[in-house]
XYZ file of C-alpha atoms in Angstrom:
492
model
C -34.395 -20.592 26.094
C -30.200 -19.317 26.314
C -28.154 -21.100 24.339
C -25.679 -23.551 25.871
C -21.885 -21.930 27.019
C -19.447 -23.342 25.082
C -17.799 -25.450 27.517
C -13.825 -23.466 28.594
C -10.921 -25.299 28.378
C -8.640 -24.197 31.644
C -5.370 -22.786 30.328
C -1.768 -22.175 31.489
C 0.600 -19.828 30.054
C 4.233 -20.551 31.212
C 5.896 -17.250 30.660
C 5.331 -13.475 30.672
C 7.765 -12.081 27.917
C 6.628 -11.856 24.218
C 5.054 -15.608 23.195
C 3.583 -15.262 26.361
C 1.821 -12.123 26.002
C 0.845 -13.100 22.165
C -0.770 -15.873 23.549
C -2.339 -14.337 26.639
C -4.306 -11.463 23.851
C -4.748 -14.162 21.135
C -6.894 -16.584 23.387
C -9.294 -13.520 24.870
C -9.902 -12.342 21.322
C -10.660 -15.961 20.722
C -13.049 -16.140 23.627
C -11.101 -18.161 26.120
C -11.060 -17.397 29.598
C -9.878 -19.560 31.868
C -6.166 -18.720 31.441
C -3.522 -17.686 33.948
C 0.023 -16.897 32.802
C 2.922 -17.862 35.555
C 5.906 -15.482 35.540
C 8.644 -16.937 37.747
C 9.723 -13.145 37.526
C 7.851 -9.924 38.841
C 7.021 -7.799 35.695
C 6.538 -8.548 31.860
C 9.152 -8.868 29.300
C 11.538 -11.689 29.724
C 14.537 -11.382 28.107
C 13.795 -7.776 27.872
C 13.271 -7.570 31.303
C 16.192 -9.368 32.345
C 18.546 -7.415 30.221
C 19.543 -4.126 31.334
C 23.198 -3.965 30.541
C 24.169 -0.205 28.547
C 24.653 -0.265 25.259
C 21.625 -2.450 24.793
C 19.297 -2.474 21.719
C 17.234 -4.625 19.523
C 19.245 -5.456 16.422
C 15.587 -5.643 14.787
C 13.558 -2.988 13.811
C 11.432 -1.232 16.080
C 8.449 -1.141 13.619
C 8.882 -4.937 12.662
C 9.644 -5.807 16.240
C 6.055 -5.590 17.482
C 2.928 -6.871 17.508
C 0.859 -6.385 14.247
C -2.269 -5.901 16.626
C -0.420 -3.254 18.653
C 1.332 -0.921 16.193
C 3.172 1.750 18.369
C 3.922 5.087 16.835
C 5.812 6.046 19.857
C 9.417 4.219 19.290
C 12.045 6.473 19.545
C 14.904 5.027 16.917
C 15.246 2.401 14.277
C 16.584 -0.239 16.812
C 15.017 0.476 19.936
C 16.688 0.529 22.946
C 15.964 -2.887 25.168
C 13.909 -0.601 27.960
C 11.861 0.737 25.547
C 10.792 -2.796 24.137
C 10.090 -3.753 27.745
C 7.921 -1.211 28.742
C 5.986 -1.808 25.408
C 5.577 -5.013 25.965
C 4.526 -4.552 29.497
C 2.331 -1.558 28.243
C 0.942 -4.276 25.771
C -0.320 -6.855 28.565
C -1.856 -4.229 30.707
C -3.881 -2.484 28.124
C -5.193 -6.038 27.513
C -6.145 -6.639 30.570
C -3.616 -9.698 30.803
C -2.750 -8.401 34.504
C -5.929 -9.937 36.253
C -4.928 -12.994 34.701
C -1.023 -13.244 35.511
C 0.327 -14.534 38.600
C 3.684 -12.748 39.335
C 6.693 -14.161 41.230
C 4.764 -17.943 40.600
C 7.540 -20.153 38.651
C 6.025 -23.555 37.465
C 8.718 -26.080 38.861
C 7.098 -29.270 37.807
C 4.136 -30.236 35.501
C 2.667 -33.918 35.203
C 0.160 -35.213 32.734
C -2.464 -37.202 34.184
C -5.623 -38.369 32.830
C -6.660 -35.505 30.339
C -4.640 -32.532 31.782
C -1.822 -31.182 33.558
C -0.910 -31.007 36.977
C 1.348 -28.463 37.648
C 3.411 -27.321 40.606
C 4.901 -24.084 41.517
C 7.956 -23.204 43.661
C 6.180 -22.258 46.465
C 4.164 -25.952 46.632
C 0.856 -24.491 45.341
C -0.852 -27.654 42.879
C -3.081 -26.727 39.719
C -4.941 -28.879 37.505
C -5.748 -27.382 33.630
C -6.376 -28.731 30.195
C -3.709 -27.250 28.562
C 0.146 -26.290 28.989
C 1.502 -23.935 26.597
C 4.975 -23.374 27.663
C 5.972 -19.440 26.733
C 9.538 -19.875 28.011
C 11.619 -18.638 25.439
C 15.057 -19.721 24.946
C 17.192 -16.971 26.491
C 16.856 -16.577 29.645
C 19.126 -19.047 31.596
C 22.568 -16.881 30.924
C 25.401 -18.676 30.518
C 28.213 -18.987 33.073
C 31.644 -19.593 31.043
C 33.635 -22.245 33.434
C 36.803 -20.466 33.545
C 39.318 -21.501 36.280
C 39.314 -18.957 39.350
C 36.298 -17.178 38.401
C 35.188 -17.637 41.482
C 38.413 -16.194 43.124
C 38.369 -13.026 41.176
C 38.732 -9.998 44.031
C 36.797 -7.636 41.896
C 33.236 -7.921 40.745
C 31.850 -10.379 37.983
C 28.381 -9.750 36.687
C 26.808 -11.529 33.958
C 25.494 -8.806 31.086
C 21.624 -10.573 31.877
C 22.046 -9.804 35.702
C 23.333 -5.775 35.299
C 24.288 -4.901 38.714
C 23.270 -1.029 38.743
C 24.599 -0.185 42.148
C 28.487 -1.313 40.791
C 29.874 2.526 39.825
C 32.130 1.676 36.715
C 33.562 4.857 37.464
C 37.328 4.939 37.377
C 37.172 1.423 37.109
C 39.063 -0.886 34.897
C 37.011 -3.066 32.590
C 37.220 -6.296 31.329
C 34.580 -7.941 28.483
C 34.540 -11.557 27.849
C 32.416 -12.111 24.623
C 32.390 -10.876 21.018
C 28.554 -11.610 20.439
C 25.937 -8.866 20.085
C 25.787 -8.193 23.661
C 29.553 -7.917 24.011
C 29.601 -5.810 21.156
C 27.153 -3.464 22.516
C 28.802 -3.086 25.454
C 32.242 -1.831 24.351
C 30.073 0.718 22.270
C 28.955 1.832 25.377
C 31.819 1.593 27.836
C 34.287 2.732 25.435
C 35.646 6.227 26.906
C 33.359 5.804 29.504
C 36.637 3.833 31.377
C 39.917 4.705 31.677
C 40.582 0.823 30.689
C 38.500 -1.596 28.575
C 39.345 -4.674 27.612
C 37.722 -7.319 25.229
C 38.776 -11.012 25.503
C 37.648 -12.675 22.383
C 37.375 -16.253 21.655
C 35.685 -15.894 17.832
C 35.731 -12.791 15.755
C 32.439 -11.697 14.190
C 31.132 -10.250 11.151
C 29.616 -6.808 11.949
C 26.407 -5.402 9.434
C 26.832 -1.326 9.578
C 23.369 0.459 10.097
C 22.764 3.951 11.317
C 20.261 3.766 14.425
C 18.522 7.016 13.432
C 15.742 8.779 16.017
C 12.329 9.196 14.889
C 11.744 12.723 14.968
C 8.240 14.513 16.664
C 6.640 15.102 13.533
C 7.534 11.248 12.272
C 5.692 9.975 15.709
C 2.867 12.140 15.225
C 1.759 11.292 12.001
C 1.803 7.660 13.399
C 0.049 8.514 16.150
C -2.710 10.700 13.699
C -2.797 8.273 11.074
C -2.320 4.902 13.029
C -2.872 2.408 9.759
C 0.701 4.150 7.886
C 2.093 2.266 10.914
C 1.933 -1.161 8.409
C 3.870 0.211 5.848
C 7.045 0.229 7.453
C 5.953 -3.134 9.350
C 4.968 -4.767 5.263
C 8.453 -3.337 4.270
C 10.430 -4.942 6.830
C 8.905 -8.025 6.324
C 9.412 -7.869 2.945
C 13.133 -6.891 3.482
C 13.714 -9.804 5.882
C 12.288 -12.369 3.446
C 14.653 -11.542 0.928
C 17.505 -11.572 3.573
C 16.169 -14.462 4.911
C 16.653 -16.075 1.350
C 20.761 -15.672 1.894
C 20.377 -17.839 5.271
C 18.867 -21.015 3.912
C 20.019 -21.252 0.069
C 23.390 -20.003 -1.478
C 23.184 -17.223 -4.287
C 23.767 -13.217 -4.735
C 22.452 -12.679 -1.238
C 24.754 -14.501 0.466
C 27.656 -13.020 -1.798
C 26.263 -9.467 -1.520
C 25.901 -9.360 2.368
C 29.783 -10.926 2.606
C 30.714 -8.177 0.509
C 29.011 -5.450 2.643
C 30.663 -6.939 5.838
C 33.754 -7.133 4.032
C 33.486 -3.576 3.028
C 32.821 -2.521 7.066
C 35.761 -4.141 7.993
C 38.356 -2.976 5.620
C 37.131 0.539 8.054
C 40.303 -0.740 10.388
C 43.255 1.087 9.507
C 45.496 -0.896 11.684
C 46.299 -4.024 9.588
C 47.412 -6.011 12.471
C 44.002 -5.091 14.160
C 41.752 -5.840 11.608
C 43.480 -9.075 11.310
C 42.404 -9.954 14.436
C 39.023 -9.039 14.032
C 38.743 -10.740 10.554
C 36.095 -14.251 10.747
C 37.409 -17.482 8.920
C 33.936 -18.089 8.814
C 31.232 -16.819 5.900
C 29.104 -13.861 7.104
C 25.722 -14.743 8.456
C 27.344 -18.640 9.651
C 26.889 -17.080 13.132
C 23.581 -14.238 14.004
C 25.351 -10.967 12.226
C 26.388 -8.495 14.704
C 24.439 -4.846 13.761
C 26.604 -2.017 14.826
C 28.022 1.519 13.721
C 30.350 2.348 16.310
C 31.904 -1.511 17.020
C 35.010 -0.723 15.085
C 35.106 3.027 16.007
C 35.211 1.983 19.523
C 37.582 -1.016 19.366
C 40.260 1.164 17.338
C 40.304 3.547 20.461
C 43.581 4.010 22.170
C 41.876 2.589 25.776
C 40.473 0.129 24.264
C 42.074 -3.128 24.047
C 41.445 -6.155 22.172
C 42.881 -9.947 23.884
C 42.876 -12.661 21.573
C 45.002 -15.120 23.737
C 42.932 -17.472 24.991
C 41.858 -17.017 29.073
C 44.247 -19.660 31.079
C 42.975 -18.372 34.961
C 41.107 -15.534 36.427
C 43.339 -14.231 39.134
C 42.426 -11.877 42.181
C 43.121 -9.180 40.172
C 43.763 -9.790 36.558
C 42.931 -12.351 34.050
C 45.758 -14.709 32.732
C 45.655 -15.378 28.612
C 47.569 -17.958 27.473
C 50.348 -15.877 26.390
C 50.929 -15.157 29.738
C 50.123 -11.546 29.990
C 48.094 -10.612 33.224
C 45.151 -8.258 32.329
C 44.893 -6.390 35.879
C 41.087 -5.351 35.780
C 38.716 -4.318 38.642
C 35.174 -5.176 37.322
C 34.722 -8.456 34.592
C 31.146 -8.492 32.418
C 30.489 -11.674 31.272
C 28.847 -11.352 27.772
C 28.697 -15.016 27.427
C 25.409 -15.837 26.369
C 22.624 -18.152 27.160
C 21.615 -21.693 27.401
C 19.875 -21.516 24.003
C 18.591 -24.957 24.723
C 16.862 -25.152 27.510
C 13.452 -23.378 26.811
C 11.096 -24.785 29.321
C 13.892 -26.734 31.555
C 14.559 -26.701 34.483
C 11.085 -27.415 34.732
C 10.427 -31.257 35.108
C 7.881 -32.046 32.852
C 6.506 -35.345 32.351
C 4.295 -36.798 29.679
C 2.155 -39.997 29.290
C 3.914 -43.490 30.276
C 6.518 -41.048 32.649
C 8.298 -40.234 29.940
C 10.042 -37.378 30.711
C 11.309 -33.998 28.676
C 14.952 -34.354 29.705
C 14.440 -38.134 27.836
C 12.386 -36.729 25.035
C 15.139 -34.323 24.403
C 18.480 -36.582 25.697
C 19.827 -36.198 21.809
C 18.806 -32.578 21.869
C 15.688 -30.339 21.644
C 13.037 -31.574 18.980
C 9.678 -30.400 18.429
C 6.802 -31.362 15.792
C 6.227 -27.723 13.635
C 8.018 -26.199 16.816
C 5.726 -26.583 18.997
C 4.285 -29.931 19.818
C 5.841 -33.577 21.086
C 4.769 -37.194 20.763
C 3.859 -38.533 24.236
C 3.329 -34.836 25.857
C -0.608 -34.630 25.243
C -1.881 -30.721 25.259
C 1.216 -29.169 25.531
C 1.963 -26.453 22.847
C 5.289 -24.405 22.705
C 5.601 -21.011 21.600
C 9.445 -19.989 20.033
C 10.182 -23.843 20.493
C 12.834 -25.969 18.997
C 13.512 -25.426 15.237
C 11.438 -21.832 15.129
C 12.942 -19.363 12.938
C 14.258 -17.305 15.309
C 17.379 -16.333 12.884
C 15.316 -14.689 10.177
C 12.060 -13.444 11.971
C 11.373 -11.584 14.751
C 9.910 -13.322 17.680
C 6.780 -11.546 17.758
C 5.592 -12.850 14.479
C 6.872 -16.446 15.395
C 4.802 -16.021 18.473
C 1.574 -14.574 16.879
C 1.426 -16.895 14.245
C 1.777 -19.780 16.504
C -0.393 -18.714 19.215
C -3.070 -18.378 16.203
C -2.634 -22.364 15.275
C -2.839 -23.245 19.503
C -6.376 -20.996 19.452
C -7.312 -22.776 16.360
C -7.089 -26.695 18.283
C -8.353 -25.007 21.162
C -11.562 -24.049 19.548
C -11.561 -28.000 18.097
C -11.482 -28.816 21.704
C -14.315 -26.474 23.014
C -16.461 -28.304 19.782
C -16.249 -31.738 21.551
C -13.727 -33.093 18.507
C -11.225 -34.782 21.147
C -10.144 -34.448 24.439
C -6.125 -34.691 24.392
C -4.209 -33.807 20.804
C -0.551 -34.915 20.622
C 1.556 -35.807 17.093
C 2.207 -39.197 16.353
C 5.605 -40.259 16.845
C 6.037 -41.302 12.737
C 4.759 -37.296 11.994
C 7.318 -36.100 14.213
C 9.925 -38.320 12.933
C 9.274 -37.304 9.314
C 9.010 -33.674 10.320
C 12.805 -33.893 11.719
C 14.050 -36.156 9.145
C 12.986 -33.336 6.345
C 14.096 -30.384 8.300
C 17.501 -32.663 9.028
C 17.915 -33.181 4.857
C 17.032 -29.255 4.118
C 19.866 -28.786 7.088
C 23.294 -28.738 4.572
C 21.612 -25.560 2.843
C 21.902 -22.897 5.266
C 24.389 -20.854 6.216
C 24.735 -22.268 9.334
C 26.071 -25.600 8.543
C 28.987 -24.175 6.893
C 31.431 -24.098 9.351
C 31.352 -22.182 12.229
C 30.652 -22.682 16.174
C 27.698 -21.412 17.529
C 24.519 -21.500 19.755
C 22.022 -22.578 16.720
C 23.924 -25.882 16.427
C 22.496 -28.930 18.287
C 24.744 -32.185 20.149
C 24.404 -33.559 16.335
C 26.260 -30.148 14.696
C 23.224 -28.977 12.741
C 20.923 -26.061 13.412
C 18.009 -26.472 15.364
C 16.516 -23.538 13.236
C 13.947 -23.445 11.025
C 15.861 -24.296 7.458
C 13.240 -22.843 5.545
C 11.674 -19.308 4.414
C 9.779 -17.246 7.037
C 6.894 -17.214 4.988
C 6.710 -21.059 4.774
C 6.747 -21.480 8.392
C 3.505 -19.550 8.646
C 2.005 -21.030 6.206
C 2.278 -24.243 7.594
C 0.983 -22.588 10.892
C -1.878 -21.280 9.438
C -2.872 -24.473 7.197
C -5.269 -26.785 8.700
C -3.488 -29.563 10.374
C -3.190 -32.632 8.609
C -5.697 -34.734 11.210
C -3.234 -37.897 10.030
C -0.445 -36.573 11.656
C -1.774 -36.553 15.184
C -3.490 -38.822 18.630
C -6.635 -37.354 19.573
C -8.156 -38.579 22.545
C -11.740 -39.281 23.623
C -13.383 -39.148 26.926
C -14.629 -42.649 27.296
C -18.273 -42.407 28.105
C -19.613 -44.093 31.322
C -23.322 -44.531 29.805
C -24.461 -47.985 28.778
């Protein structure tokens, strides 16, 4: 007689960039099947995907910034150049087969609880019905439009840095930048005497880590390739680096002090006075994500390079208009302005138990129970969610260690122990107040303006060590802390 198939929970992945990929491997290795990822978008990646401005690169390792269960010996630098992360991560998905089980151009615009699952709805009206909703969204990919009076009017063209427009030749072409973040960083490195003109309208100066983005040489990606286990040395002493950096982000001490000094040092590489005045932060180092660059102030210090720190009145046909009154006649304007950092699943409409909705859940700003889980929204599971450490990890061990805990209640779902899981709404309060009280420690609450900072003017980031969050990933739930439903039996 064959034993009995484990009854398969029907799956939906929201998202084709790296939580959804970690997820899409974790839950075949774990023996679930019945899984489709949606991707609004028509290849893997997401952000990676949608960002294919020059000058781009992970500030991250290449050898931390990967999965532990695909160790490539192929990366061509230290910081690896954003295409080269995307075809990985594509590379990734197909080798795992994730292809036959990804639906392409297929963007989830609604999903509904009812009963004991989801029905979802994508753009073109098709209706699915699954078990589970595990929303692999990320948080950048909505870029960020600055509202800037005449934008609209400007003769010239206006791209945002997430929507490169590779058929604009910056030839000849006068240049304006308008952001001082990594992205707009990047980019004067690599538009900087590549223009006759460039200039940088900043709003907020940042603190800038030096590094030296090294190649790998042939013989260094052979032995990696030979001897494919030396690959988790460098990955064991990155993560053993980034917990002790980590340490400066979420407690004061010698770390913070020692990486202030380091920027410090960098910048004191102006010669200008005047120049590096302007660049100088009244902000501590690390209060916004530290910009990683060699060439920023090489390239800023450059005679056709020019940095605005007037503030932007108008954009005109021609020219932008600081407050000074000084008209910046440009042909082509970037907008390095960032993303809605707290949108993650939205615009989606998603709707819970009772019709309680996300944009209500979330009307006093994103909250999540251990990042990845809300009261009322029954078999939904987040990956990168609200309060992640995104600041002091890299994603893809956020999203692996995650998608391990979702397999984990999965399998408690496949063994008949409940039918819907959701936290209780006193767990999730506790969970926020404690992550609200360990708030005042990190660097981020000390008094700068940024994207980690909720409506309330604390980070929604994990407050904590990177180690800590996966331990409490990795636990076994406390059963206390959630609702687990039962399927009510019809037998007498």
């Amino acid at each position: 007689m064959s034993a009995a198939v484990p009854h398969q929970p029907r799956i939906a992945i929201v998202g084709a960039g790296i939580s959804g990929i970690a997820t899409g491997v974790a839950l075949q290795r774990a023996g679930f099947t019945e899984f489709t990822i949606y991707e609004k978008a028509g290849d893997y990646g997401g952000t990676w995907r949608d960002n294919t401005y020059p000058g781009l690169f992970c500030d991250v390792p290449s050898r931390y910034y990967q999965f532990t269960f695909a160790l490539n010996p192929e990366w061509s630098q230290l910081y690896s150049p954003g295409s080269e992360i995307k075809d990985y991560l594509a590379g990734v998905a197909r080798r795992h087969g994730l292809h036959h089980r990804t639906r392409f151009h297929a963007e989830i615009v609604a999903a509904e609880f009812e009963d004991d699952g989801w029905r979802i709805t994508t753009g073109d009206g098709a209706v699915d019905h699954v078990d589970f909703l595990l929303c692999a969204t990320g948080f950048l990919h909505h870029p960020n439009r600055p509202d800037i009076p005449g934008l609209d009017e400007f003769g010239g063209t206006v791209m945002h840095s997430a929507r490169w427009d590779h058929s604009v030749d910056l030839t000849g072409q006068r240049v304006g930048v308008i952001g001082t973040g990594s992205t707009g960083t990047q980019l004067v490195c690599a538009l900087a005497g590549a223009v006759p003109e460039l200039v940088l309208f900043q709003r907020t100066p940042q603190w800038i880590l030096p590094t030296v983005n090294r190649a790998y040489s042939r013989v260094a990606k052979s032995v990696y390739r030979w001897l494919p286990a030396l690959g988790r040395l460098p990955y064991a002493l990155n993560r053993a680096f980034f917990a002790a950096f980590s340490q400066g982000l979420v407690h004061p001490g010698r770390i913070r002090r020692f990486i202030q000094w380091v920027v410090e040092r960098n910048l004191a590489s102006v010669e200008d006075p005047e120049l590096r005045r302007k660049l100088t932060p009244d902000y501590q180092a690390m209060c916004k994500r530290l910009v990683v660059s060699d060439r920023f102030y090489t390239a800023i210090q450059r005679p056709d390079v020019d940095l605005v720190t007037s503030g932007i009145e108008r954009v005109e046909k021609d020219a932008v208009r600081t407050a000074d009154g000084v008209r910046h006649e440009l042909d082509i304007l970037i907008l390095a302005t960032g993303f809605d950092a707290h949108a993650y699943m939205r615009p989606m409409a998603v709707t819970g138990t009772g019709g309680h909705t996300l944009d209500e859940a979330w009307a006093d700003g994103p909250r999540a129970f251990e990042g990845s889980m809300m009261p009322a929204f029954p078999n939904l599971f987040m990956l990168v969610g609200p309060h992640s450490p995104v600041a002091n990890h890299p994603l893809t061990a956020v999203a692996e260690a995650q998608s391990a805990r979702i397999v984990e209640w999965l399998r408690r779902w496949r063994a008949g122990e409940f039918t819907t899981i959701e936290p209780t709404r006193a767990a999730a309060d506790r969970y926020n107040a404690r992550m609200r009280a360990a708030a005042p420690d990190t660097i981020w609450s000390t008094g700068c303006r940024s994207w980690y900072l909720g409506k309330d003017g604390l980070p929604e980031l994990w407050p904590w060590s990177p180690r800590r969050f996966e331990q409490m990933v990795r636990s076994t739930p406390e059963l206390v802390d959630y609702r687990l439903g039962q399927r009510v039996s019809s037998e007498k």
